[in-house]
Coordinates of N, CA, C and O in Angstrom, one line a residue:
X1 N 22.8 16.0 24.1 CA 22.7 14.9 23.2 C 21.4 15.0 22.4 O 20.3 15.0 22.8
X2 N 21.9 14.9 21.2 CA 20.5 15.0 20.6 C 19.6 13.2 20.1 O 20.1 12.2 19.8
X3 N 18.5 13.5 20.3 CA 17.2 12.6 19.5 C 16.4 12.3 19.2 O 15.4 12.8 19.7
X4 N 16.5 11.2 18.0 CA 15.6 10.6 16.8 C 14.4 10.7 17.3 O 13.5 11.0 16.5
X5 N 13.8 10.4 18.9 CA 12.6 9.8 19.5 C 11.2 10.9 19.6 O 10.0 10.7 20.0
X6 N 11.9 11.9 19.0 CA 10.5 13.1 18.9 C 10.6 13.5 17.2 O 9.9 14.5 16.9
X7 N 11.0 13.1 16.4 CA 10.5 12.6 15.1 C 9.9 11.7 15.2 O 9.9 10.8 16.1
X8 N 9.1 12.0 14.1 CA 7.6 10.9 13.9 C 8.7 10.5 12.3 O 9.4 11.0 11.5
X9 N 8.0 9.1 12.5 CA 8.5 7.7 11.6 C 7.4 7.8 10.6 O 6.2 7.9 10.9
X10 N 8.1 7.8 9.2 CA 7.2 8.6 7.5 C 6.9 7.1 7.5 O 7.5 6.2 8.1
X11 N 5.8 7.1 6.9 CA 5.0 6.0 6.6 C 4.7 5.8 5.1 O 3.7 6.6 4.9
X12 N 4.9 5.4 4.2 CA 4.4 5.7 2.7 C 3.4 4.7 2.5 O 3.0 3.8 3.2
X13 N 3.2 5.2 1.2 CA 3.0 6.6 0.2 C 2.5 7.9 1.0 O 1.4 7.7 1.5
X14 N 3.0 8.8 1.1 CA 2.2 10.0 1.0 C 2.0 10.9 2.3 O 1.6 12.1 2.2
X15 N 2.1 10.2 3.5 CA 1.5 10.9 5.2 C 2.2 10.1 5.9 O 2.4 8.9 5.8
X16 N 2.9 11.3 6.7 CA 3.5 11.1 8.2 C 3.1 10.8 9.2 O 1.9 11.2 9.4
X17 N 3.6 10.0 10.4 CA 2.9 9.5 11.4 C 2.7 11.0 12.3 O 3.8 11.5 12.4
X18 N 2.0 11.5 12.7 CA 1.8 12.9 13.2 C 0.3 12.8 13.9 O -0.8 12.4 13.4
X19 N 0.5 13.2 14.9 CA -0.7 13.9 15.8 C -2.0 13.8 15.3 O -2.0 14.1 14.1
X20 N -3.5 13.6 15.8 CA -4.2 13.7 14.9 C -5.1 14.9 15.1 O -6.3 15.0 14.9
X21 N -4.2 16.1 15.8 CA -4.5 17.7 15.8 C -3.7 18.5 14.8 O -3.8 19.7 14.6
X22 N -2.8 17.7 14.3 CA -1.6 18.6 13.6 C -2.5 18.8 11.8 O -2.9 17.8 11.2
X23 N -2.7 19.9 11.3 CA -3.2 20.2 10.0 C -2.4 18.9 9.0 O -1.3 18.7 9.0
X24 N -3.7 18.2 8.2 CA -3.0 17.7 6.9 C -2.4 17.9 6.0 O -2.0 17.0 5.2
X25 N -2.4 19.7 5.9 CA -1.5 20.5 4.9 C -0.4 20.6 5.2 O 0.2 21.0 4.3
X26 N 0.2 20.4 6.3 CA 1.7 20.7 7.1 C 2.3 19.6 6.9 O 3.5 19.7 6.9
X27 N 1.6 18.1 6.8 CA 1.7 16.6 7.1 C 2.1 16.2 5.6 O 3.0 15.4 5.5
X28 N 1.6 16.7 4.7 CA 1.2 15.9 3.4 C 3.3 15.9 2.6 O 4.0 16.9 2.7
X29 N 3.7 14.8 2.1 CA 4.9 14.6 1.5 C 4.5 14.2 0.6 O 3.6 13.5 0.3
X30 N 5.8 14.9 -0.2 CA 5.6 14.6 -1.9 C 6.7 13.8 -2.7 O 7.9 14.1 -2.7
X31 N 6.2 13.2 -3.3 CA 7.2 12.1 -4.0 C 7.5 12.6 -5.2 O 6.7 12.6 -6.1
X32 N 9.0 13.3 -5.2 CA 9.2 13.5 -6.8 C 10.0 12.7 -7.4 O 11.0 12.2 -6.9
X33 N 9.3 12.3 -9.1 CA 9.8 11.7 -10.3 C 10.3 12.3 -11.2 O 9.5 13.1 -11.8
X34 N 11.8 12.3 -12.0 CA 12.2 12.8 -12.8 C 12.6 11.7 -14.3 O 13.2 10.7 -14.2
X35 N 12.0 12.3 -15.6 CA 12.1 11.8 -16.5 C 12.8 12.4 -17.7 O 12.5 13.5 -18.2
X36 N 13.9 11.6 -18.2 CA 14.7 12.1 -19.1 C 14.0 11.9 -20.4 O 13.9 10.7 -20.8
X37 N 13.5 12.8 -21.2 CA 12.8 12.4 -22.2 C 13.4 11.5 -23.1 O 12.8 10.7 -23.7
X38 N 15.0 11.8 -23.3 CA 15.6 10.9 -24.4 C 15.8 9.5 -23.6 O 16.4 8.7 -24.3
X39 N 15.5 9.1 -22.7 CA 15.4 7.2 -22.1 C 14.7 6.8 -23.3 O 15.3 5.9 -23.9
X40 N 13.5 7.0 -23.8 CA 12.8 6.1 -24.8 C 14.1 5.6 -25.8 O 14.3 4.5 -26.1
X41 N 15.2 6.8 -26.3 CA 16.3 6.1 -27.2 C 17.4 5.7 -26.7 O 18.5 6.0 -27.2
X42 N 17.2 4.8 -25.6 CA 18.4 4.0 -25.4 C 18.3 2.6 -25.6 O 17.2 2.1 -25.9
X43 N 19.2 2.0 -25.5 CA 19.0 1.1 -26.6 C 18.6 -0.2 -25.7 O 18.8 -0.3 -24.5
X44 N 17.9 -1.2 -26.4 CA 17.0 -2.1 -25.7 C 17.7 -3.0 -24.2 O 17.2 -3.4 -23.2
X45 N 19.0 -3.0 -24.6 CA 19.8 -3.7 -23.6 C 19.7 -2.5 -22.5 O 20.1 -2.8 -21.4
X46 N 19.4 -1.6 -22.5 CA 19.6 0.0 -21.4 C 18.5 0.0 -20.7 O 18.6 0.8 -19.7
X47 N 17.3 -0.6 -20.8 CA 16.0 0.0 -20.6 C 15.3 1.0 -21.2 O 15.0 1.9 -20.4
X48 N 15.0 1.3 -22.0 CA 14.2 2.4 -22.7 C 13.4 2.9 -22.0 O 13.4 2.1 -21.0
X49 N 12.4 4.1 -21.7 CA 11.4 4.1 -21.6 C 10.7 5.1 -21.9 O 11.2 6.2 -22.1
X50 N 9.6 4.9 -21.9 CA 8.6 6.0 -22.3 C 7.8 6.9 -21.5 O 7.9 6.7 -20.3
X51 N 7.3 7.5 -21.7 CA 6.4 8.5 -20.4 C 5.5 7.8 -20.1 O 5.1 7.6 -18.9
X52 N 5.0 7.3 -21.0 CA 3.4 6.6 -20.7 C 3.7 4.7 -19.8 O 2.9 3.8 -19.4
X53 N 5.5 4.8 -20.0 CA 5.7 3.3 -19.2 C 5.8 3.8 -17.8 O 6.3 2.8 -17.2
X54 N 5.7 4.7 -16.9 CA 6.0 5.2 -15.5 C 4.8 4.9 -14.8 O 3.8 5.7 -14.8
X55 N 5.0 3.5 -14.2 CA 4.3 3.4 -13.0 C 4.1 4.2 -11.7 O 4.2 3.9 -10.5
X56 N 3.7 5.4 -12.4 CA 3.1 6.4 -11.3 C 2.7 5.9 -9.8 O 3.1 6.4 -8.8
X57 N 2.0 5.1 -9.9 CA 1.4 4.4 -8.5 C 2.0 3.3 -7.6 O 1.7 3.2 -6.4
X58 N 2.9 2.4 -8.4 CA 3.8 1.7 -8.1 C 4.8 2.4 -7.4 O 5.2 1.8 -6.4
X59 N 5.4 3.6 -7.7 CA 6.5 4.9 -7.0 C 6.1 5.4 -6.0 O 6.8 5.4 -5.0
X60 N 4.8 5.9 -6.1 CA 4.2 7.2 -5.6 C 4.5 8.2 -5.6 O 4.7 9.0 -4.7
X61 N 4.5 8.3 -7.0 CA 4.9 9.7 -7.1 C 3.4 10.8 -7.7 O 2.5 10.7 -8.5
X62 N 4.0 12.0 -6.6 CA 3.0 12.8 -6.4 C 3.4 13.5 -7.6 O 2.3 13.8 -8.2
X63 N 4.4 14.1 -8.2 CA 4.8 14.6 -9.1 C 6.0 14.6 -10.0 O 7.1 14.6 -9.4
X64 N 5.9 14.7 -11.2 CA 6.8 14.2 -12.0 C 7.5 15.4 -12.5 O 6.8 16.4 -12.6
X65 N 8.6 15.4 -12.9 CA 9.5 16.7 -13.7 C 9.9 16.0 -15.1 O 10.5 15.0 -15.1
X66 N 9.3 16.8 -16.3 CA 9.7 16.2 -17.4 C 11.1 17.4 -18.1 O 11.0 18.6 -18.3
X67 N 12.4 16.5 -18.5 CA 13.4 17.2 -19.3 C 13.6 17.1 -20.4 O 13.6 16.0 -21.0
X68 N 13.7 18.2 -21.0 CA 13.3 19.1 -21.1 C 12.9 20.3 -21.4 O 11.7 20.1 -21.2
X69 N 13.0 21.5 -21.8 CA 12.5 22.2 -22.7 C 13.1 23.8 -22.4 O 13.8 24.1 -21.4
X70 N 12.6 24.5 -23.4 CA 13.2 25.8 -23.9 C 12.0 26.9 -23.5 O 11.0 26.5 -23.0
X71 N 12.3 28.2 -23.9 CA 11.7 29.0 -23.2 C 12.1 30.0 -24.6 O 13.3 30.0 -24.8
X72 N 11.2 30.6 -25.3 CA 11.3 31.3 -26.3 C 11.6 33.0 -26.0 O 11.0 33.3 -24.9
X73 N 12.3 34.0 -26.5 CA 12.2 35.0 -26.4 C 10.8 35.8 -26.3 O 10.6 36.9 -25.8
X74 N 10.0 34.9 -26.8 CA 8.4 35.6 -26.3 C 7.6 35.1 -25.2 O 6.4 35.3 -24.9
X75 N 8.8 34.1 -24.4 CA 7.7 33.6 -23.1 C 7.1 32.5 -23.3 O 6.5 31.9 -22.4
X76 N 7.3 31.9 -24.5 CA 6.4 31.0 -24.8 C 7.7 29.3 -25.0 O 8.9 29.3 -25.4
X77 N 6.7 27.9 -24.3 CA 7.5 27.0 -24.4 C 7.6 26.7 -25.4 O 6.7 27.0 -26.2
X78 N 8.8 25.9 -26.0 CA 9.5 25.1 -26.8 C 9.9 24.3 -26.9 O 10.3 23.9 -25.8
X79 N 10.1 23.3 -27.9 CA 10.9 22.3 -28.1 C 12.4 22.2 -27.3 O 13.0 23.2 -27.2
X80 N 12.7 21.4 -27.0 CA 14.5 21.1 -26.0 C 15.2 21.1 -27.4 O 15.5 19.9 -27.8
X81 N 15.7 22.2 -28.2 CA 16.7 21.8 -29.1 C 16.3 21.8 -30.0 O 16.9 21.3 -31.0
X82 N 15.1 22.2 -30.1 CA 14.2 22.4 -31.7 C 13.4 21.2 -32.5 O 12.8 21.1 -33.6
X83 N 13.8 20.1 -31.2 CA 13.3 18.9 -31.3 C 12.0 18.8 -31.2 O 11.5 18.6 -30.1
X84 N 11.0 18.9 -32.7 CA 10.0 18.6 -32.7 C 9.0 17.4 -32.0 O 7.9 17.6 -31.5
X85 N 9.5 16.3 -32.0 CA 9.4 15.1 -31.3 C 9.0 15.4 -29.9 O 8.0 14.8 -29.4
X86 N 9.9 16.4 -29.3 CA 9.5 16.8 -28.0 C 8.2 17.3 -27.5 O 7.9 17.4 -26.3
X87 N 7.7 17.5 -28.3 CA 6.0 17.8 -28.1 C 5.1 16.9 -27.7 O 4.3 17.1 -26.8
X88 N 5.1 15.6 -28.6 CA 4.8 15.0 -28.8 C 5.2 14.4 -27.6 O 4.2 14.2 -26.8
X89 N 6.3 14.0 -27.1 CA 6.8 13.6 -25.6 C 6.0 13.5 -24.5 O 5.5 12.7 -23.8
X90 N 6.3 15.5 -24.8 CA 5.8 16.1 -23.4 C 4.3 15.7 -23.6 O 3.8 15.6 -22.5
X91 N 3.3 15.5 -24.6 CA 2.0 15.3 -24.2 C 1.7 14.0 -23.4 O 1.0 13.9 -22.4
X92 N 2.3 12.8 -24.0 CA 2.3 11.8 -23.4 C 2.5 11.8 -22.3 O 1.8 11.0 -21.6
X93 N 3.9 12.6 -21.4 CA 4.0 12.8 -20.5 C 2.9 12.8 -19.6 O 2.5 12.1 -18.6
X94 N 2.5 14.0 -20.2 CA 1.3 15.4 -19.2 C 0.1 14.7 -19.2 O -0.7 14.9 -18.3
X95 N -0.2 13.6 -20.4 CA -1.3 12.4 -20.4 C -1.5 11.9 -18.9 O -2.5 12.4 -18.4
X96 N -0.7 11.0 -18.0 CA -0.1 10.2 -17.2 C -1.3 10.8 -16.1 O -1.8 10.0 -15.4
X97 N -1.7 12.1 -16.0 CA -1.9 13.0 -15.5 C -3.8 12.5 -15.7 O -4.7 12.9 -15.0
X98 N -3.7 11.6 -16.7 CA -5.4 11.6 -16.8 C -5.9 9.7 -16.6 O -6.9 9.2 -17.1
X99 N -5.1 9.0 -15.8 CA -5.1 7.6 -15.8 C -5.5 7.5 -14.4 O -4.8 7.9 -13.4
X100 N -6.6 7.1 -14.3 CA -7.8 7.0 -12.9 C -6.6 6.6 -11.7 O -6.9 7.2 -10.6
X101 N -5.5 5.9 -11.6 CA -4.9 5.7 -10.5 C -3.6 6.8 -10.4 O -2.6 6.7 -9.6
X102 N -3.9 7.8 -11.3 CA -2.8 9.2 -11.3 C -3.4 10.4 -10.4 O -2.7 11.4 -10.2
X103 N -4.7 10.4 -9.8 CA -5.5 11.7 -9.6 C -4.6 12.3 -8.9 O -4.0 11.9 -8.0
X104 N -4.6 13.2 -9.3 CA -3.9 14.6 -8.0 C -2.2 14.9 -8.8 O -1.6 16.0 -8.8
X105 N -1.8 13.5 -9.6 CA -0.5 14.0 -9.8 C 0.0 15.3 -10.8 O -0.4 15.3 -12.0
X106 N 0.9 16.3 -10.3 CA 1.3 17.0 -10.4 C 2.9 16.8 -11.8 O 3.9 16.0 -11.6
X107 N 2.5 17.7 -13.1 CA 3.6 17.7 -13.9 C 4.3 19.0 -14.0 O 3.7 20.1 -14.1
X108 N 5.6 18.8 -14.0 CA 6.5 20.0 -14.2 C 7.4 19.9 -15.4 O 7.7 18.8 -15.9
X109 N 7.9 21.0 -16.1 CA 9.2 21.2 -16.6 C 10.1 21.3 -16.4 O 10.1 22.1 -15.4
X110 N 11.6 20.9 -16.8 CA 12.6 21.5 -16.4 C 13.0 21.9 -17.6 O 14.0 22.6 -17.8

């Protein structure tokens, strides 16, 4: 028969209830956020939102995935669709990243 009683119970934001010989590198969990860049144009009755409206700290999110973007024949990123706008996006995004209650958080692409 198997059991629950030798799992340790996750405690949030961020660290498991675990031993206090077990490394905090093995311990540490990560909260991922994913953001559709086109939410800012939906329409008011939908929620809109913006990169810079993500209560990063409110979530706990350790890391965010922003969608998303192209990959050029020379290696180099791109606009999602040649959509200029998207730059502009993603900086705001990758901003989020410099707001005293964000330290540590981690931004990705898809």
């Amino acid at each position: 028969s198997s059991s629950n009683e030798d799992v340790p119970a996750l405690i949030y934001p961020g660290k498991a209830n675990t031993p206090p010989h077990c490394s905090p590198s093995t311990t540490d969990i990560i909260n991922v956020g994913y953001y559709q860049s086109w939410a800012k144009y939906r329409p008011s009755d939908c929620y809109p939102l913006h990169a810079s409206d993500i209560n990063v700290k409110a979530f706990g999110h350790t890391h965010l995935i922003y969608s998303f973007a192209g990959i050029s024949g020379f290696g180099k990123l791109e606009p999602y669709n040649g959509i200029m706008d998207e730059v502009n996006l993603f900086r705001e995004f990758n901003n989020l990243k410099k707001h005293p209650d964000n330290r540590g958080l981690k931004t990705l692409i898809a």
